[in-house]
Amino acid sequence: MRRAALGDIDAIVDLEETAFPADPWSSVLIEEAVAGLLPTTTFLVAEIAARWVGYAAVSVVQDVAELQRIATVVAARRTGVADALIDAVDAHAGERGAERLLLEVREANVAARALYAGAGFTEIARRPRYYRDGTDAIVLERSVRMTP
Ligand SMILES: CC(C)(COP(=O)(O)OP(=O)(O)OC[C@H]1O[C@@H](n2cnc3c(N)ncnc32)[C@H](O)[C@@H]1OP(=O)(O)O)[C@@H](O)C(=O)NCCC(=O)NCCS
């Protein structure tokens, strides 16, 4: 796990479009975030044996961190990449003083909901028709615990 660098932008943009076809972040937004131009947002990337396998984006504002994006390349799914990215996000959030880690997930995203349940997140709110296609968002939270 490491912070994203400019050389990761193309891979992030590609995976963003695969993983979030309904509402991908634009390449401009991703470039700005990786370049450090968005004051609260950090991209972390995961590599296994020099193979690029996923990324997460986290925003930290005072005591609250928000997991904004997380995705694993299809070929590496169900190998623990997202779990490891959540650990890295947690460590980043804790280093910056966050105590709570929040996120939004589509109600129908079975894989992500199982991932988050396993990582200790619990539901704190629902946002009806939150997404462009009319799907509800579920807001989840867990404590930041600085995973060793
Ligand atoms: C959701 C996503 C990030 C999971 O990534 P991953 O690297 O495959 O997840 P992990 O291998 O770390 O899985 C950890 C646990 O999450 C759960 N999980 C992950 N994918 C699952 C699936 N497809 N079905 C059921 N449970 C799943 C399992 O409990 C899994 O543990 P196990 O493999 O020991 O059973 C990945 O499917 C993805 O990129 N999806 C598209 C983008 C997305 O939806 N992001 C979340 C937006 S809120």
Short mmCIF file of C-alpha atoms and ligand atoms in Angstrom, two decimals:
data_model
loop_
_atom_site.label_atom_id
_atom_site.label_comp_id
_atom_site.label_asym_id
_atom_site.label_seq_id
_atom_site.Cartn_x
_atom_site.Cartn_y
_atom_site.Cartn_z
CA MET A 1 0.00 0.00 0.00
CA ARG A 2 1.30 3.43 -0.87
CA ARG A 3 0.13 6.91 -1.76
CA ALA A 4 -0.78 7.29 -5.41
CA ALA A 5 1.70 9.06 -7.69
CA LEU A 6 1.17 10.77 -11.04
CA GLY A 7 2.10 7.50 -12.79
CA ASP A 8 -0.95 5.81 -11.24
CA ILE A 9 -3.50 8.19 -12.76
CA ASP A 10 -4.20 6.18 -15.95
CA ALA A 11 -4.75 2.96 -14.00
CA ILE A 12 -7.03 4.71 -11.50
CA VAL A 13 -9.08 6.33 -14.30
CA ASP A 14 -9.42 2.97 -16.10
CA LEU A 15 -10.53 1.11 -12.97
CA GLU A 16 -12.84 3.94 -11.94
CA GLU A 17 -14.69 3.58 -15.25
CA THR A 18 -14.90 -0.23 -14.87
CA ALA A 19 -15.86 -0.25 -11.21
CA PHE A 20 -18.24 2.74 -11.20
CA PRO A 21 -19.75 2.84 -14.71
CA ALA A 22 -22.84 4.77 -13.55
CA ASP A 23 -20.98 7.65 -11.92
CA PRO A 24 -17.19 7.59 -12.46
CA TRP A 25 -15.07 10.42 -11.13
CA SER A 26 -13.64 12.41 -14.03
CA SER A 27 -10.00 12.09 -15.03
CA VAL A 28 -9.55 15.79 -14.20
CA LEU A 29 -10.80 15.28 -10.65
CA ILE A 30 -8.58 12.22 -10.19
CA GLU A 31 -5.53 14.08 -11.56
CA GLU A 32 -6.16 16.98 -9.19
CA ALA A 33 -6.55 14.66 -6.20
CA VAL A 34 -3.39 12.65 -6.98
CA ALA A 35 -1.46 15.87 -7.58
CA GLY A 36 -2.44 17.03 -4.09
CA LEU A 37 -4.67 19.87 -5.26
CA LEU A 38 -7.71 18.71 -3.27
CA PRO A 39 -6.81 19.61 0.29
CA THR A 40 -8.65 16.80 2.08
CA THR A 41 -8.51 13.87 -0.38
CA THR A 42 -5.76 11.24 -0.67
CA PHE A 43 -5.55 8.31 -3.09
CA LEU A 44 -3.89 5.12 -1.87
CA VAL A 45 -2.97 2.31 -4.26
CA ALA A 46 -2.38 -1.40 -3.72
CA GLU A 47 0.25 -3.50 -5.46
CA ILE A 48 1.01 -7.20 -5.05
CA ALA A 49 4.40 -8.30 -6.37
CA ALA A 50 4.58 -5.18 -8.58
CA ARG A 51 1.09 -5.87 -9.98
CA TRP A 52 -1.26 -2.89 -9.67
CA VAL A 53 -4.46 -4.22 -8.07
CA GLY A 54 -6.60 -1.41 -6.67
CA TYR A 55 -7.06 1.95 -5.06
CA ALA A 56 -8.98 3.82 -2.41
CA ALA A 57 -9.71 7.52 -1.95
CA VAL A 58 -10.19 8.97 1.51
CA SER A 59 -11.06 12.46 2.65
CA VAL A 60 -10.23 13.58 6.18
CA VAL A 61 -11.78 16.66 7.77
CA GLN A 62 -11.02 17.07 11.47
CA ASP A 63 -12.30 13.99 13.34
CA VAL A 64 -14.23 12.49 10.40
CA ALA A 65 -12.74 10.49 7.54
CA GLU A 66 -14.81 9.51 4.51
CA LEU A 67 -13.96 6.53 2.34
CA GLN A 68 -14.92 8.06 -0.99
CA ARG A 69 -13.80 5.35 -3.41
CA ILE A 70 -12.50 1.80 -3.21
CA ALA A 71 -12.02 -0.64 -6.08
CA THR A 72 -10.07 -3.77 -6.93
CA VAL A 73 -9.17 -4.88 -10.46
CA VAL A 74 -11.45 -7.74 -11.50
CA ALA A 75 -8.64 -10.31 -11.71
CA ALA A 76 -7.59 -9.68 -8.11
CA ARG A 77 -11.00 -9.64 -6.44
CA ARG A 78 -11.68 -11.89 -3.43
CA THR A 79 -7.99 -11.99 -2.54
CA GLY A 80 -8.15 -9.51 0.34
CA VAL A 81 -7.10 -6.37 -1.56
CA ALA A 82 -10.05 -4.24 -0.43
CA ASP A 83 -9.67 -5.41 3.16
CA ALA A 84 -6.02 -4.33 3.02
CA LEU A 85 -6.97 -1.00 1.45
CA ILE A 86 -9.44 -0.36 4.29
CA ASP A 87 -6.63 -1.05 6.77
CA ALA A 88 -4.44 1.49 4.93
CA VAL A 89 -7.27 4.04 4.83
CA ASP A 90 -7.80 3.51 8.56
CA ALA A 91 -4.12 4.09 9.29
CA HIS A 92 -4.06 7.23 7.11
CA ALA A 93 -7.21 8.57 8.80
CA GLY A 94 -5.84 7.88 12.27
CA GLU A 95 -2.53 9.60 11.50
CA ARG A 96 -4.52 12.71 10.56
CA GLY A 97 -6.55 12.73 13.73
CA ALA A 98 -9.78 11.17 12.51
CA GLU A 99 -11.82 9.15 14.97
CA ARG A 100 -14.75 8.10 12.74
CA LEU A 101 -14.66 6.50 9.28
CA LEU A 102 -17.81 6.96 7.20
CA LEU A 103 -18.88 5.89 3.71
CA GLU A 104 -21.90 5.60 1.43
CA VAL A 105 -22.77 2.41 -0.41
CA ARG A 106 -25.46 1.57 -2.93
CA GLU A 107 -28.17 -0.53 -1.37
CA ALA A 108 -27.79 -3.21 -4.08
CA ASN A 109 -23.99 -3.45 -3.93
CA VAL A 110 -23.83 -6.91 -2.32
CA ALA A 111 -20.05 -7.28 -2.58
CA ALA A 112 -19.30 -3.91 -1.00
CA ARG A 113 -21.88 -4.36 1.74
CA ALA A 114 -20.36 -7.73 2.68
CA LEU A 115 -16.90 -6.19 2.63
CA TYR A 116 -17.94 -3.36 4.95
CA ALA A 117 -19.90 -5.60 7.31
CA GLY A 118 -16.83 -7.79 7.67
CA ALA A 119 -14.70 -4.72 8.34
CA GLY A 120 -16.95 -3.67 11.22
CA PHE A 121 -19.05 -0.93 9.65
CA THR A 122 -22.64 -0.44 10.82
CA GLU A 123 -25.53 1.46 9.26
CA ILE A 124 -26.21 4.95 10.65
CA ALA A 125 -28.50 6.45 7.97
CA ARG A 126 -30.23 5.94 4.62
CA ARG A 127 -30.40 8.45 1.80
CA PRO A 128 -33.39 7.67 -0.43
CA ARG A 129 -32.83 8.06 -4.20
CA TYR A 130 -29.33 9.36 -3.52
CA TYR A 131 -27.72 8.15 -6.74
CA ARG A 132 -28.44 9.40 -10.24
CA ASP A 133 -30.23 6.17 -11.15
CA GLY A 134 -32.59 6.50 -8.17
CA THR A 135 -30.88 3.93 -5.94
CA ASP A 136 -30.78 4.52 -2.19
CA ALA A 137 -27.50 5.09 -0.39
CA ILE A 138 -26.75 3.50 2.95
CA VAL A 139 -24.41 5.44 5.23
CA LEU A 140 -22.05 3.28 7.26
CA GLU A 141 -19.66 4.12 10.06
CA ARG A 142 -16.98 2.54 12.19
CA SER A 143 -14.39 3.87 14.60
CA VAL A 144 -10.91 4.56 13.32
CA ARG A 145 -8.73 2.06 15.08
CA MET A 146 -5.28 2.37 13.56
CA THR A 147 -5.05 -1.21 12.35
CA PRO A 148 -1.51 -2.50 13.12
C1 LIG B 1 -16.32 -4.28 -3.47
C2 LIG B 1 -14.87 -4.56 -3.89
C3 LIG B 1 -14.05 -3.27 -3.64
C4 LIG B 1 -14.33 -5.70 -3.02
O1 LIG B 1 -12.94 -5.84 -3.33
P1 LIG B 1 -12.13 -7.20 -3.07
O2 LIG B 1 -10.69 -6.83 -3.13
O3 LIG B 1 -12.62 -8.25 -3.96
O4 LIG B 1 -12.55 -7.55 -1.57
P2 LIG B 1 -11.75 -8.54 -0.57
O5 LIG B 1 -11.11 -9.64 -1.33
O6 LIG B 1 -10.88 -7.72 0.32
O7 LIG B 1 -12.98 -9.15 0.23
C5 LIG B 1 -13.09 -9.04 1.63
C6 LIG B 1 -14.44 -9.64 2.04
O8 LIG B 1 -15.51 -8.84 1.48
C7 LIG B 1 -16.59 -9.71 1.13
N1 LIG B 1 -16.79 -9.73 -0.32
C8 LIG B 1 -15.99 -9.15 -1.26
N2 LIG B 1 -16.51 -9.35 -2.50
C9 LIG B 1 -17.64 -10.06 -2.33
C10 LIG B 1 -18.61 -10.59 -3.22
N3 LIG B 1 -18.50 -10.40 -4.55
N4 LIG B 1 -19.66 -11.26 -2.70
C11 LIG B 1 -19.79 -11.44 -1.37
N5 LIG B 1 -18.88 -10.98 -0.46
C12 LIG B 1 -17.82 -10.30 -0.93
C13 LIG B 1 -16.20 -11.10 1.63
O9 LIG B 1 -16.62 -11.21 2.96
C14 LIG B 1 -14.69 -11.03 1.54
O10 LIG B 1 -14.04 -11.96 2.37
P3 LIG B 1 -13.82 -13.48 1.82
O11 LIG B 1 -13.28 -13.37 0.41
O12 LIG B 1 -12.83 -14.04 2.80
O13 LIG B 1 -15.18 -14.12 1.86
C15 LIG B 1 -14.79 -5.00 -5.39
O14 LIG B 1 -15.77 -5.97 -5.65
C16 LIG B 1 -14.95 -3.86 -6.38
O15 LIG B 1 -13.98 -3.22 -6.79
N6 LIG B 1 -16.22 -3.58 -6.75
C17 LIG B 1 -16.52 -2.47 -7.67
C18 LIG B 1 -16.35 -1.12 -6.97
C19 LIG B 1 -17.24 -0.98 -5.74
O16 LIG B 1 -18.40 -1.40 -5.72
N7 LIG B 1 -16.68 -0.33 -4.69
C20 LIG B 1 -17.41 -0.07 -3.46
C21 LIG B 1 -18.23 1.15 -3.61
S1 LIG B 1 -19.12 1.56 -2.12
#
